[in-house]
């Protein structure tokens, strides 16, 4: 169908006076005997186009005034009666698809909980159109950032045999019938599709390191899967993961990269989504725009894990989980540090080795590893990263101490055997980042079809 985007009409002043056709869905309509005003959206812009129908000129099908109906309207672009923009003086309006009165997306605001029960229709609300434009703009900006900085974009496998970190969190991939009876686990998997146990990847990092050790700077941007049994507002079973890996780099460069990337993408969202950000500011998180403007301007805080523990112990708060050196930080601790103490993003660095992964670079103190988490107000952790252990002997010792199956990691150990080099990287939870820049409080409201425990609608 020949038509133009509503965004063009609203933005391009040279279209004033020309005759155009637009297509879209009616969001609201005011209808009187002489004139009808249809507010139409086609997804190309957050603002809607007002289509004005002078009923003396042609007969308007009353179905075209129903909320949710899809229509095509042809007419002349004129200056809006009110304000700066443009509107359309219709010469004809055609009904493309009618929308009956039981359409659940009506004008009055409903709750996000209710909208989660209709994931196939909720995207038609203002809230979701704003969330998903920001999500799309942010994803493009991530690719731009890495491309401009000469990173290779690599695609790591989603099906994997290594269950590093995945213990208990890994979804199994199998073609075995449900009633198969085998005498041992090994015999069972031997008969399976890959001839061994396989699962969905919880992270592309290990394969990302393989690529980085050839190309220097790489990133992945794809889904990761975790059978998280925790029913929180920050965890999905299927989430989108951005994982850069850089060689000839130590922890400080990994942190620099994370900060530069976050700032780049926040700036892109502020510049490219002004209407959406106004909406979030007004209806979702007052102060959001200033918060994000500050992110771009100010330096992120950096805090040693050991200092973090001291701050938490001194805190005048009733934490549910007690704090001692050696404990993992819970969300309540993370949020206290970033919201109450620093009031901005904070990198926590050098965690105890016992609570972090085998591949993290062991510090000289013998107690900590060169890891960092980036904590942000409202959420807690959005990035987890580290320098990797590049010394083959130390890496092997860490794996043995954890009782890992060394044979399964031969490739990974080879990276340290053949031309090892200091390197590191991080994982950004993209969905959590979208929460952060939109102010949305539940991760289920920033993905099309959230997959969580007991829910695969
Ligand atoms: P958390 O402690 O919050 O469960 P994690 O430490 O297990 O996270 P990492 O393994 O460090 O997470 O993964 C890197 C990033 O991926 C996290 O900082 C987070 O932003 C994101 N992430 C991890 N698990 C999930 C999940 N289940 N749903 C959404 N995002 C996730
Ligand atoms: Mn982490």
Tab-separated table of C-alpha atoms and ligand atoms in Angstrom:
chain	number	residue	atom	x	y	z
A	1	UNK	CA	0.000	0.000	0.000
A	2	UNK	CA	1.365	3.390	-0.887
A	3	UNK	CA	1.491	5.521	2.232
A	4	UNK	CA	3.919	7.513	4.329
A	5	UNK	CA	4.990	7.260	7.963
A	6	UNK	CA	3.141	9.451	10.420
A	7	UNK	CA	6.542	10.455	11.832
A	8	UNK	CA	7.332	12.123	8.496
A	9	UNK	CA	4.185	14.194	8.596
A	10	UNK	CA	4.834	15.304	12.144
A	11	UNK	CA	8.489	16.192	11.553
A	12	UNK	CA	8.846	17.289	7.965
A	13	UNK	CA	7.561	20.852	7.490
A	14	UNK	CA	7.943	20.634	3.711
A	15	UNK	CA	4.999	18.244	3.599
A	16	UNK	CA	2.575	21.046	4.594
A	17	UNK	CA	0.062	21.468	1.799
A	18	UNK	CA	0.725	18.137	0.123
A	19	UNK	CA	-1.720	15.310	-0.293
A	20	UNK	CA	-0.704	12.059	1.396
A	21	UNK	CA	-2.051	8.730	2.597
A	22	UNK	CA	-1.368	7.398	6.073
A	23	UNK	CA	-2.274	4.063	7.609
A	24	UNK	CA	-2.613	3.298	11.273
A	25	UNK	CA	-4.741	2.393	14.259
A	26	UNK	CA	-7.274	4.718	15.836
A	27	UNK	CA	-6.285	5.363	19.446
A	28	UNK	CA	-9.081	7.760	20.351
A	29	UNK	CA	-11.852	9.475	18.469
A	30	UNK	CA	-14.135	12.439	19.131
A	31	UNK	CA	-17.158	12.323	16.976
A	32	UNK	CA	-19.906	14.907	16.504
A	33	UNK	CA	-22.570	15.488	13.887
A	34	UNK	CA	-20.435	17.790	11.767
A	35	UNK	CA	-16.855	16.712	12.388
A	36	UNK	CA	-14.804	13.773	13.695
A	37	UNK	CA	-11.258	13.829	15.086
A	38	UNK	CA	-9.344	10.574	14.899
A	39	UNK	CA	-6.039	10.191	16.751
A	40	UNK	CA	-4.051	7.746	14.675
A	41	UNK	CA	-0.771	5.938	15.337
A	42	UNK	CA	1.274	3.733	13.020
A	43	UNK	CA	4.177	3.034	15.396
A	44	UNK	CA	6.572	5.352	13.563
A	45	UNK	CA	6.396	8.023	16.244
A	46	UNK	CA	5.308	8.306	19.830
A	47	UNK	CA	3.026	11.258	19.027
A	48	UNK	CA	-0.140	10.565	17.130
A	49	UNK	CA	-1.525	12.233	14.069
A	50	UNK	CA	-4.868	13.941	14.278
A	51	UNK	CA	-7.041	13.160	11.288
A	52	UNK	CA	-9.836	15.689	10.895
A	53	UNK	CA	-12.972	14.572	9.069
A	54	UNK	CA	-15.420	17.181	7.814
A	55	UNK	CA	-18.515	15.014	7.602
A	56	UNK	CA	-20.155	17.217	4.964
A	57	UNK	CA	-17.440	16.129	2.501
A	58	UNK	CA	-17.859	12.334	2.654
A	59	UNK	CA	-19.575	9.687	4.673
A	60	UNK	CA	-17.423	8.323	7.523
A	61	UNK	CA	-17.901	4.635	8.375
A	62	UNK	CA	-18.698	4.696	12.114
A	63	UNK	CA	-16.416	1.653	12.535
A	64	UNK	CA	-13.503	4.016	11.783
A	65	UNK	CA	-14.142	5.852	15.050
A	66	UNK	CA	-13.730	2.753	17.219
A	67	UNK	CA	-10.649	2.502	19.412
A	68	UNK	CA	-8.256	-0.031	17.869
A	69	UNK	CA	-9.693	0.006	14.322
A	70	UNK	CA	-7.130	0.118	11.532
A	71	UNK	CA	-7.679	2.640	8.774
A	72	UNK	CA	-6.126	4.342	5.764
A	73	UNK	CA	-6.717	8.072	5.455
A	74	UNK	CA	-5.927	10.310	2.506
A	75	UNK	CA	-5.893	14.084	2.757
A	76	UNK	CA	-3.906	17.295	2.897
A	77	UNK	CA	-1.284	17.989	5.571
A	78	UNK	CA	-2.077	21.260	7.352
A	79	UNK	CA	-0.694	23.147	10.314
A	80	UNK	CA	-2.274	21.864	13.510
A	81	UNK	CA	-5.110	23.961	14.908
A	82	UNK	CA	-3.313	23.906	18.269
A	83	UNK	CA	0.433	23.817	18.875
A	84	UNK	CA	3.388	23.400	16.527
A	85	UNK	CA	2.661	20.205	14.662
A	86	UNK	CA	0.673	19.099	11.640
A	87	UNK	CA	-2.625	17.359	11.143
A	88	UNK	CA	-4.437	15.757	8.247
A	89	UNK	CA	-7.588	17.169	6.627
A	90	UNK	CA	-9.108	13.945	5.388
A	91	UNK	CA	-10.645	13.566	1.948
A	92	UNK	CA	-11.319	9.884	2.435
A	93	UNK	CA	-11.010	7.352	5.238
A	94	UNK	CA	-11.092	3.622	4.534
A	95	UNK	CA	-11.666	0.973	7.164
A	96	UNK	CA	-8.980	-1.745	6.955
A	97	UNK	CA	-9.922	-3.756	10.026
A	98	UNK	CA	-12.638	-3.153	12.541
A	99	UNK	CA	-12.151	-3.494	16.266
A	100	UNK	CA	-15.084	-4.596	18.414
A	101	UNK	CA	-15.970	-3.131	21.805
A	102	UNK	CA	-14.407	-5.949	23.841
A	103	UNK	CA	-10.938	-4.714	22.791
A	104	UNK	CA	-9.077	-4.769	26.110
A	105	UNK	CA	-6.847	-1.774	25.373
A	106	UNK	CA	-9.187	1.110	26.037
A	107	UNK	CA	-8.429	4.734	26.694
A	108	UNK	CA	-8.418	4.551	30.460
A	109	UNK	CA	-5.113	3.521	32.038
A	110	UNK	CA	-4.938	-0.042	33.276
A	111	UNK	CA	-2.352	-1.794	35.405
A	112	UNK	CA	0.868	-3.364	34.184
A	113	UNK	CA	-0.197	-6.573	35.960
A	114	UNK	CA	-3.342	-6.765	33.866
A	115	UNK	CA	-1.409	-6.003	30.692
A	116	UNK	CA	0.941	-8.923	31.421
A	117	UNK	CA	-2.044	-11.226	30.919
A	118	UNK	CA	-2.408	-9.981	27.321
A	119	UNK	CA	1.174	-9.886	26.042
A	120	UNK	CA	-0.042	-9.969	22.427
A	121	UNK	CA	-2.015	-6.733	22.808
A	122	UNK	CA	-0.187	-4.743	25.459
A	123	UNK	CA	2.379	-3.439	22.978
A	124	UNK	CA	-0.315	-1.143	21.626
A	125	UNK	CA	-0.307	1.019	24.734
A	126	UNK	CA	1.765	4.183	25.084
A	127	UNK	CA	3.899	2.630	27.798
A	128	UNK	CA	4.958	-0.326	25.698
A	129	UNK	CA	5.446	1.647	22.532
A	130	UNK	CA	7.829	3.905	24.478
A	131	UNK	CA	9.649	0.970	26.118
A	132	UNK	CA	10.177	-0.843	22.847
A	133	UNK	CA	11.369	2.186	20.921
A	134	UNK	CA	13.940	2.822	23.644
A	135	UNK	CA	14.883	-0.860	23.583
A	136	UNK	CA	15.399	-0.750	19.835
A	137	UNK	CA	17.359	2.515	19.884
A	138	UNK	CA	19.557	1.222	22.723
A	139	UNK	CA	20.298	-2.035	20.879
A	140	UNK	CA	21.311	-0.130	17.746
A	141	UNK	CA	23.488	2.172	19.834
A	142	UNK	CA	25.289	-0.795	21.384
A	143	UNK	CA	26.181	-2.136	17.971
A	144	UNK	CA	27.277	1.342	16.856
A	145	UNK	CA	29.442	1.816	19.924
A	146	UNK	CA	31.345	-1.400	19.394
A	147	UNK	CA	31.564	-1.017	15.640
A	148	UNK	CA	32.985	2.508	15.981
A	149	UNK	CA	35.572	1.152	18.416
A	150	UNK	CA	36.676	-1.623	16.026
A	151	UNK	CA	35.167	-4.585	17.850
A	152	UNK	CA	34.268	-7.746	15.911
A	153	UNK	CA	30.653	-8.757	16.443
A	154	UNK	CA	30.772	-12.541	16.931
A	155	UNK	CA	27.984	-15.053	17.381
A	156	UNK	CA	28.731	-17.558	20.089
A	157	UNK	CA	26.810	-20.850	20.178
A	158	UNK	CA	23.593	-21.088	22.155
A	159	UNK	CA	23.818	-24.855	22.531
A	160	UNK	CA	26.781	-25.819	24.631
A	161	UNK	CA	28.372	-28.810	26.311
A	162	UNK	CA	30.214	-26.875	29.000
A	163	UNK	CA	28.165	-26.178	32.054
A	164	UNK	CA	30.628	-23.725	33.543
A	165	UNK	CA	28.841	-21.547	36.092
A	166	UNK	CA	25.685	-23.170	34.908
A	167	UNK	CA	25.451	-25.757	37.631
A	168	UNK	CA	21.777	-26.023	38.348
A	169	UNK	CA	20.962	-23.000	36.195
A	170	UNK	CA	21.404	-24.711	32.835
A	171	UNK	CA	18.424	-25.760	30.705
A	172	UNK	CA	19.069	-29.150	29.145
A	173	UNK	CA	18.848	-29.686	25.413
A	174	UNK	CA	17.710	-33.179	24.567
A	175	UNK	CA	15.817	-35.231	22.031
A	176	UNK	CA	15.470	-38.233	24.331
A	177	UNK	CA	11.971	-39.567	24.873
A	178	UNK	CA	10.525	-38.972	28.291
A	179	UNK	CA	10.256	-42.627	29.162
A	180	UNK	CA	13.793	-43.653	28.256
A	181	UNK	CA	15.178	-46.030	30.863
A	182	UNK	CA	18.960	-46.174	31.225
A	183	UNK	CA	21.167	-47.617	33.893
A	184	UNK	CA	23.402	-44.550	34.206
A	185	UNK	CA	23.426	-40.879	33.367
A	186	UNK	CA	26.341	-41.415	30.974
A	187	UNK	CA	24.496	-44.137	29.078
A	188	UNK	CA	21.454	-41.900	28.805
A	189	UNK	CA	23.361	-38.990	27.304
A	190	UNK	CA	25.408	-41.251	25.048
A	191	UNK	CA	22.210	-42.011	23.218
A	192	UNK	CA	21.185	-38.391	23.063
A	193	UNK	CA	21.497	-36.108	20.038
A	194	UNK	CA	25.069	-34.937	20.694
A	195	UNK	CA	26.211	-38.154	22.334
A	196	UNK	CA	26.765	-36.218	25.524
A	197	UNK	CA	24.956	-33.887	27.877
A	198	UNK	CA	24.125	-30.527	26.301
A	199	UNK	CA	22.373	-27.393	27.420
A	200	UNK	CA	21.487	-23.806	26.569
A	201	UNK	CA	24.306	-21.388	27.160
A	202	UNK	CA	24.218	-19.197	30.277
A	203	UNK	CA	26.892	-16.929	28.803
A	204	UNK	CA	28.934	-16.600	25.608
A	205	UNK	CA	32.037	-15.660	27.529
A	206	UNK	CA	34.185	-18.765	27.137
A	207	UNK	CA	33.706	-18.817	23.375
A	208	UNK	CA	34.008	-15.027	23.352
A	209	UNK	CA	37.470	-15.391	24.872
A	210	UNK	CA	38.398	-17.759	22.046
A	211	UNK	CA	37.461	-15.095	19.497
A	212	UNK	CA	39.116	-12.294	21.473
A	213	UNK	CA	42.383	-14.222	21.596
A	214	UNK	CA	42.387	-14.060	17.793
A	215	UNK	CA	40.748	-10.711	17.025
A	216	UNK	CA	41.698	-8.583	20.053
A	217	UNK	CA	38.348	-6.903	20.642
A	218	UNK	CA	35.043	-8.717	20.285
A	219	UNK	CA	31.505	-8.570	21.567
A	220	UNK	CA	28.448	-10.755	21.495
A	221	UNK	CA	24.847	-9.596	21.751
A	222	UNK	CA	22.390	-12.417	22.016
A	223	UNK	CA	20.207	-14.422	24.339
A	224	UNK	CA	21.428	-16.296	27.404
A	225	UNK	CA	19.345	-18.825	29.285
A	226	UNK	CA	19.209	-19.434	32.996
A	227	UNK	CA	16.868	-21.675	34.882
A	228	UNK	CA	16.663	-19.095	37.659
A	229	UNK	CA	14.309	-20.308	40.271
A	230	UNK	CA	14.301	-16.890	41.849
A	231	UNK	CA	11.048	-15.149	41.114
A	232	UNK	CA	12.316	-11.570	41.144
A	233	UNK	CA	11.672	-8.399	39.165
A	234	UNK	CA	15.197	-8.624	37.700
A	235	UNK	CA	15.503	-12.221	36.477
A	236	UNK	CA	14.303	-13.886	33.283
A	237	UNK	CA	14.866	-17.454	32.118
A	238	UNK	CA	15.766	-16.015	28.687
A	239	UNK	CA	17.498	-12.659	28.643
A	240	UNK	CA	19.639	-10.625	26.248
A	241	UNK	CA	23.278	-10.451	27.047
A	242	UNK	CA	25.946	-8.046	25.766
A	243	UNK	CA	29.410	-9.510	26.319
A	244	UNK	CA	32.532	-7.702	25.127
A	245	UNK	CA	35.972	-9.222	25.634
A	246	UNK	CA	39.219	-7.296	25.159
A	247	UNK	CA	42.822	-8.514	25.062
A	248	UNK	CA	45.950	-6.649	26.235
A	249	UNK	CA	43.717	-5.230	28.908
A	250	UNK	CA	43.432	-5.436	32.670
A	251	UNK	CA	40.593	-4.701	35.060
A	252	UNK	CA	40.824	-0.875	34.788
A	253	UNK	CA	40.367	-1.024	31.005
A	254	UNK	CA	37.423	-3.373	31.385
A	255	UNK	CA	35.792	-0.819	33.704
A	256	UNK	CA	36.628	2.056	31.359
A	257	UNK	CA	34.994	0.186	28.527
A	258	UNK	CA	31.846	-0.502	30.543
A	259	UNK	CA	31.515	3.124	31.580
A	260	UNK	CA	32.082	4.435	28.058
A	261	UNK	CA	29.530	2.006	26.637
A	262	UNK	CA	26.821	2.856	29.197
A	263	UNK	CA	27.334	6.584	28.639
A	264	UNK	CA	27.268	6.235	24.869
A	265	UNK	CA	24.026	4.309	24.896
A	266	UNK	CA	22.314	6.549	27.475
A	267	UNK	CA	23.240	9.581	25.384
A	268	UNK	CA	21.817	7.954	22.268
A	269	UNK	CA	18.536	7.214	24.041
A	270	UNK	CA	18.243	10.779	25.376
A	271	UNK	CA	18.928	12.203	21.928
A	272	UNK	CA	16.833	9.853	19.851
A	273	UNK	CA	13.836	9.307	22.134
A	274	UNK	CA	12.858	12.713	23.548
A	275	UNK	CA	9.101	12.068	23.468
A	276	UNK	CA	9.463	8.651	25.072
A	277	UNK	CA	11.711	10.062	27.801
A	278	UNK	CA	9.179	12.818	28.522
A	279	UNK	CA	6.561	10.120	28.901
A	280	UNK	CA	8.663	8.063	31.338
A	281	UNK	CA	9.540	11.193	33.276
A	282	UNK	CA	5.870	12.087	33.653
A	283	UNK	CA	4.260	8.692	34.222
A	284	UNK	CA	6.945	6.217	35.296
A	285	UNK	CA	9.900	7.775	37.137
A	286	UNK	CA	9.906	11.473	38.014
A	287	UNK	CA	13.509	12.715	37.857
A	288	UNK	CA	14.538	10.109	35.278
A	289	UNK	CA	15.832	12.586	32.726
A	290	UNK	CA	18.010	14.371	35.227
A	291	UNK	CA	19.281	11.031	36.532
A	292	UNK	CA	20.342	10.000	33.038
A	293	UNK	CA	21.811	13.405	32.187
A	294	UNK	CA	23.975	13.063	35.313
A	295	UNK	CA	25.115	9.607	34.249
A	296	UNK	CA	26.486	11.008	31.041
A	297	UNK	CA	28.227	13.916	32.790
A	298	UNK	CA	29.700	12.394	35.939
A	299	UNK	CA	32.357	9.792	36.646
A	300	UNK	CA	31.083	6.474	38.030
A	301	UNK	CA	32.170	5.696	41.581
A	302	UNK	CA	34.674	2.889	42.271
A	303	UNK	CA	34.676	0.968	45.501
A	304	UNK	CA	36.702	-1.998	46.737
A	305	UNK	CA	34.597	-4.905	47.934
A	306	UNK	CA	36.376	-4.669	51.307
A	307	UNK	CA	35.345	-1.002	51.613
A	308	UNK	CA	31.831	-1.876	50.567
A	309	UNK	CA	31.576	-4.343	53.429
A	310	UNK	CA	32.752	-1.672	55.879
A	311	UNK	CA	30.167	0.799	54.587
A	312	UNK	CA	27.427	-1.807	54.858
A	313	UNK	CA	28.400	-2.750	58.388
A	314	UNK	CA	28.242	0.893	59.448
A	315	UNK	CA	24.934	1.453	57.675
A	316	UNK	CA	21.906	2.390	59.719
A	317	UNK	CA	19.682	-0.095	57.876
A	318	UNK	CA	17.810	-3.258	58.739
A	319	UNK	CA	19.239	-5.597	56.130
A	320	UNK	CA	17.549	-8.946	55.772
A	321	UNK	CA	20.909	-10.618	55.026
A	322	UNK	CA	23.770	-9.995	57.475
A	323	UNK	CA	27.053	-8.660	56.114
A	324	UNK	CA	30.492	-10.162	56.745
A	325	UNK	CA	33.676	-10.084	54.662
A	326	UNK	CA	33.353	-13.053	52.313
A	327	UNK	CA	29.591	-12.856	51.762
A	328	UNK	CA	28.058	-12.207	48.379
A	329	UNK	CA	26.316	-8.849	48.112
A	330	UNK	CA	22.535	-9.145	48.023
A	331	UNK	CA	20.358	-6.779	46.033
A	332	UNK	CA	19.461	-4.854	49.208
A	333	UNK	CA	23.174	-4.219	49.830
A	334	UNK	CA	23.856	-3.273	46.244
A	335	UNK	CA	20.955	-0.848	46.194
A	336	UNK	CA	21.981	0.744	49.483
A	337	UNK	CA	25.462	1.460	48.122
A	338	UNK	CA	24.342	2.902	44.814
A	339	UNK	CA	21.151	4.657	45.973
A	340	UNK	CA	21.942	5.900	49.447
A	341	UNK	CA	25.733	6.261	49.609
A	342	UNK	CA	26.803	7.245	46.099
A	343	UNK	CA	23.517	8.155	44.375
A	344	UNK	CA	25.004	7.085	41.043
A	345	UNK	CA	26.468	4.010	39.333
A	346	UNK	CA	29.187	2.274	41.352
A	347	UNK	CA	31.779	-0.285	40.334
A	348	UNK	CA	32.524	-2.687	43.183
A	349	UNK	CA	35.891	-4.367	42.610
A	350	UNK	CA	38.112	-7.164	43.927
A	351	UNK	CA	35.660	-9.640	45.401
A	352	UNK	CA	36.658	-12.634	47.549
A	353	UNK	CA	37.703	-15.448	45.243
A	354	UNK	CA	35.380	-17.967	46.941
A	355	UNK	CA	32.210	-16.223	45.721
A	356	UNK	CA	33.407	-15.648	42.146
A	357	UNK	CA	34.149	-17.829	39.135
A	358	UNK	CA	37.199	-19.981	38.497
A	359	UNK	CA	38.341	-17.971	35.473
A	360	UNK	CA	38.793	-14.657	37.257
A	361	UNK	CA	42.307	-13.246	37.652
A	362	UNK	CA	43.726	-14.006	41.083
A	363	UNK	CA	45.045	-10.949	42.878
A	364	UNK	CA	48.417	-10.862	44.636
A	365	UNK	CA	46.759	-10.805	48.072
A	366	UNK	CA	45.774	-14.444	47.601
A	367	UNK	CA	42.236	-13.675	48.789
A	368	UNK	CA	40.524	-11.686	46.062
A	369	UNK	CA	40.004	-11.750	42.304
A	370	UNK	CA	40.022	-8.878	39.799
A	371	UNK	CA	36.252	-8.866	39.324
A	372	UNK	CA	33.853	-5.970	39.103
A	373	UNK	CA	30.110	-5.520	39.244
A	374	UNK	CA	28.454	-2.305	38.139
A	375	UNK	CA	25.584	-1.368	40.437
A	376	UNK	CA	22.950	1.197	39.495
A	377	UNK	CA	20.173	2.866	41.500
A	378	UNK	CA	16.808	1.182	41.302
A	379	UNK	CA	18.133	-2.208	40.184
A	380	UNK	CA	21.462	-3.225	41.690
A	381	UNK	CA	23.816	-5.221	39.453
A	382	UNK	CA	23.544	-4.621	35.707
A	383	UNK	CA	27.070	-5.634	34.728
A	384	UNK	CA	29.319	-8.414	35.985
A	385	UNK	CA	32.876	-8.533	34.672
A	386	UNK	CA	36.475	-9.369	35.394
A	387	UNK	CA	39.988	-9.644	34.206
A	388	UNK	CA	40.521	-13.309	33.301
A	389	UNK	CA	43.248	-15.512	34.718
A	390	UNK	CA	45.858	-15.597	31.944
A	391	UNK	CA	48.409	-17.716	33.813
A	392	UNK	CA	47.931	-21.393	32.867
A	393	UNK	CA	49.211	-22.770	36.174
A	394	UNK	CA	47.071	-20.521	38.333
A	395	UNK	CA	44.024	-21.212	36.194
A	396	UNK	CA	44.559	-24.959	36.431
A	397	UNK	CA	45.002	-24.743	40.202
A	398	UNK	CA	41.753	-22.782	40.567
A	399	UNK	CA	39.909	-25.378	38.489
A	400	UNK	CA	41.334	-28.264	40.463
A	401	UNK	CA	40.441	-26.568	43.738
A	402	UNK	CA	36.849	-26.483	42.505
A	403	UNK	CA	36.926	-30.116	41.454
A	404	UNK	CA	36.200	-29.264	37.816
A	405	UNK	CA	36.488	-31.699	34.918
A	406	UNK	CA	39.763	-30.443	33.439
A	407	UNK	CA	39.460	-32.480	30.242
A	408	UNK	CA	36.291	-30.613	29.299
A	409	UNK	CA	38.205	-27.310	29.303
A	410	UNK	CA	41.147	-28.232	27.105
A	411	UNK	CA	40.361	-25.517	24.560
A	412	UNK	CA	40.066	-22.920	27.283
A	413	UNK	CA	43.405	-23.961	28.767
A	414	UNK	CA	45.011	-23.937	25.308
A	415	UNK	CA	44.292	-20.205	25.107
A	416	UNK	CA	46.712	-19.838	28.008
A	417	UNK	CA	49.217	-22.239	26.503
A	418	UNK	CA	49.529	-20.611	23.090
A	419	UNK	CA	50.328	-16.911	23.346
A	420	UNK	CA	48.494	-16.085	26.531
A	421	UNK	CA	47.844	-12.401	27.203
A	422	UNK	CA	46.065	-10.336	29.832
A	423	UNK	CA	42.429	-9.978	28.905
A	424	UNK	CA	38.997	-9.384	30.359
A	425	UNK	CA	35.425	-8.510	29.673
A	426	UNK	CA	31.977	-8.166	31.109
A	427	UNK	CA	28.350	-9.133	30.677
A	428	UNK	CA	25.619	-6.515	30.569
A	429	UNK	CA	22.053	-7.671	31.101
A	430	UNK	CA	20.430	-5.744	28.265
A	431	UNK	CA	16.915	-6.093	29.680
A	432	UNK	CA	18.095	-4.677	33.002
A	433	UNK	CA	19.689	-1.802	31.135
A	434	UNK	CA	16.354	-1.068	29.446
A	435	UNK	CA	14.711	-1.043	32.886
A	436	UNK	CA	17.308	1.415	34.039
A	437	UNK	CA	16.837	3.922	31.219
A	438	UNK	CA	13.050	3.729	31.168
A	439	UNK	CA	12.418	3.543	34.914
A	440	UNK	CA	10.287	0.410	34.438
A	441	UNK	CA	10.404	-1.593	37.654
A	442	UNK	CA	9.723	-5.114	36.430
A	443	UNK	CA	11.878	-6.902	33.872
A	444	UNK	CA	8.724	-8.605	32.571
A	445	UNK	CA	7.653	-5.227	31.196
A	446	UNK	CA	10.669	-4.632	28.962
A	447	UNK	CA	10.551	-7.860	26.899
A	448	UNK	CA	7.947	-8.974	24.388
A	449	UNK	CA	7.163	-12.353	25.925
A	450	UNK	CA	8.873	-12.796	29.286
A	451	UNK	CA	9.936	-16.324	30.196
A	452	UNK	CA	10.071	-16.861	33.935
A	453	UNK	CA	9.565	-19.813	36.229
A	454	UNK	CA	6.068	-21.243	35.614
A	455	UNK	CA	5.357	-18.758	32.860
A	456	UNK	CA	5.774	-19.252	29.098
A	457	UNK	CA	2.710	-17.503	27.690
B	1	LIG	P1	22.413	-11.792	39.658
B	1	LIG	O1	23.365	-11.860	40.819
B	1	LIG	O2	21.665	-10.494	39.569
B	1	LIG	O3	21.541	-12.987	39.514
B	1	LIG	P2	24.600	-12.783	38.126
B	1	LIG	O4	25.739	-12.316	38.956
B	1	LIG	O5	24.137	-14.184	38.199
B	1	LIG	O6	23.338	-11.802	38.357
B	1	LIG	P3	26.227	-12.582	35.757
B	1	LIG	O7	26.496	-14.026	35.601
B	1	LIG	O8	27.287	-11.708	36.293
B	1	LIG	O9	24.872	-12.405	36.606
B	1	LIG	O10	25.664	-12.033	34.353
B	1	LIG	C1	25.997	-10.739	33.840
B	1	LIG	C2	24.780	-9.836	33.777
B	1	LIG	O11	23.685	-10.466	33.113
B	1	LIG	C3	24.208	-9.465	35.124
B	1	LIG	O12	24.900	-8.367	35.669
B	1	LIG	C4	22.777	-9.125	34.804
B	1	LIG	O13	22.655	-7.794	34.302
B	1	LIG	C5	22.457	-10.057	33.666
B	1	LIG	N1	21.680	-11.216	34.121
B	1	LIG	C6	22.142	-12.317	34.745
B	1	LIG	N2	21.159	-13.203	34.977
B	1	LIG	C7	20.030	-12.648	34.488
B	1	LIG	C8	18.674	-13.076	34.408
B	1	LIG	N3	18.293	-14.269	34.866
B	1	LIG	N4	17.765	-12.255	33.829
B	1	LIG	C9	18.163	-11.056	33.346
B	1	LIG	N5	19.424	-10.596	33.376
B	1	LIG	C10	20.358	-11.376	33.941
B	2	LIG	MN1	27.346	-11.088	38.397
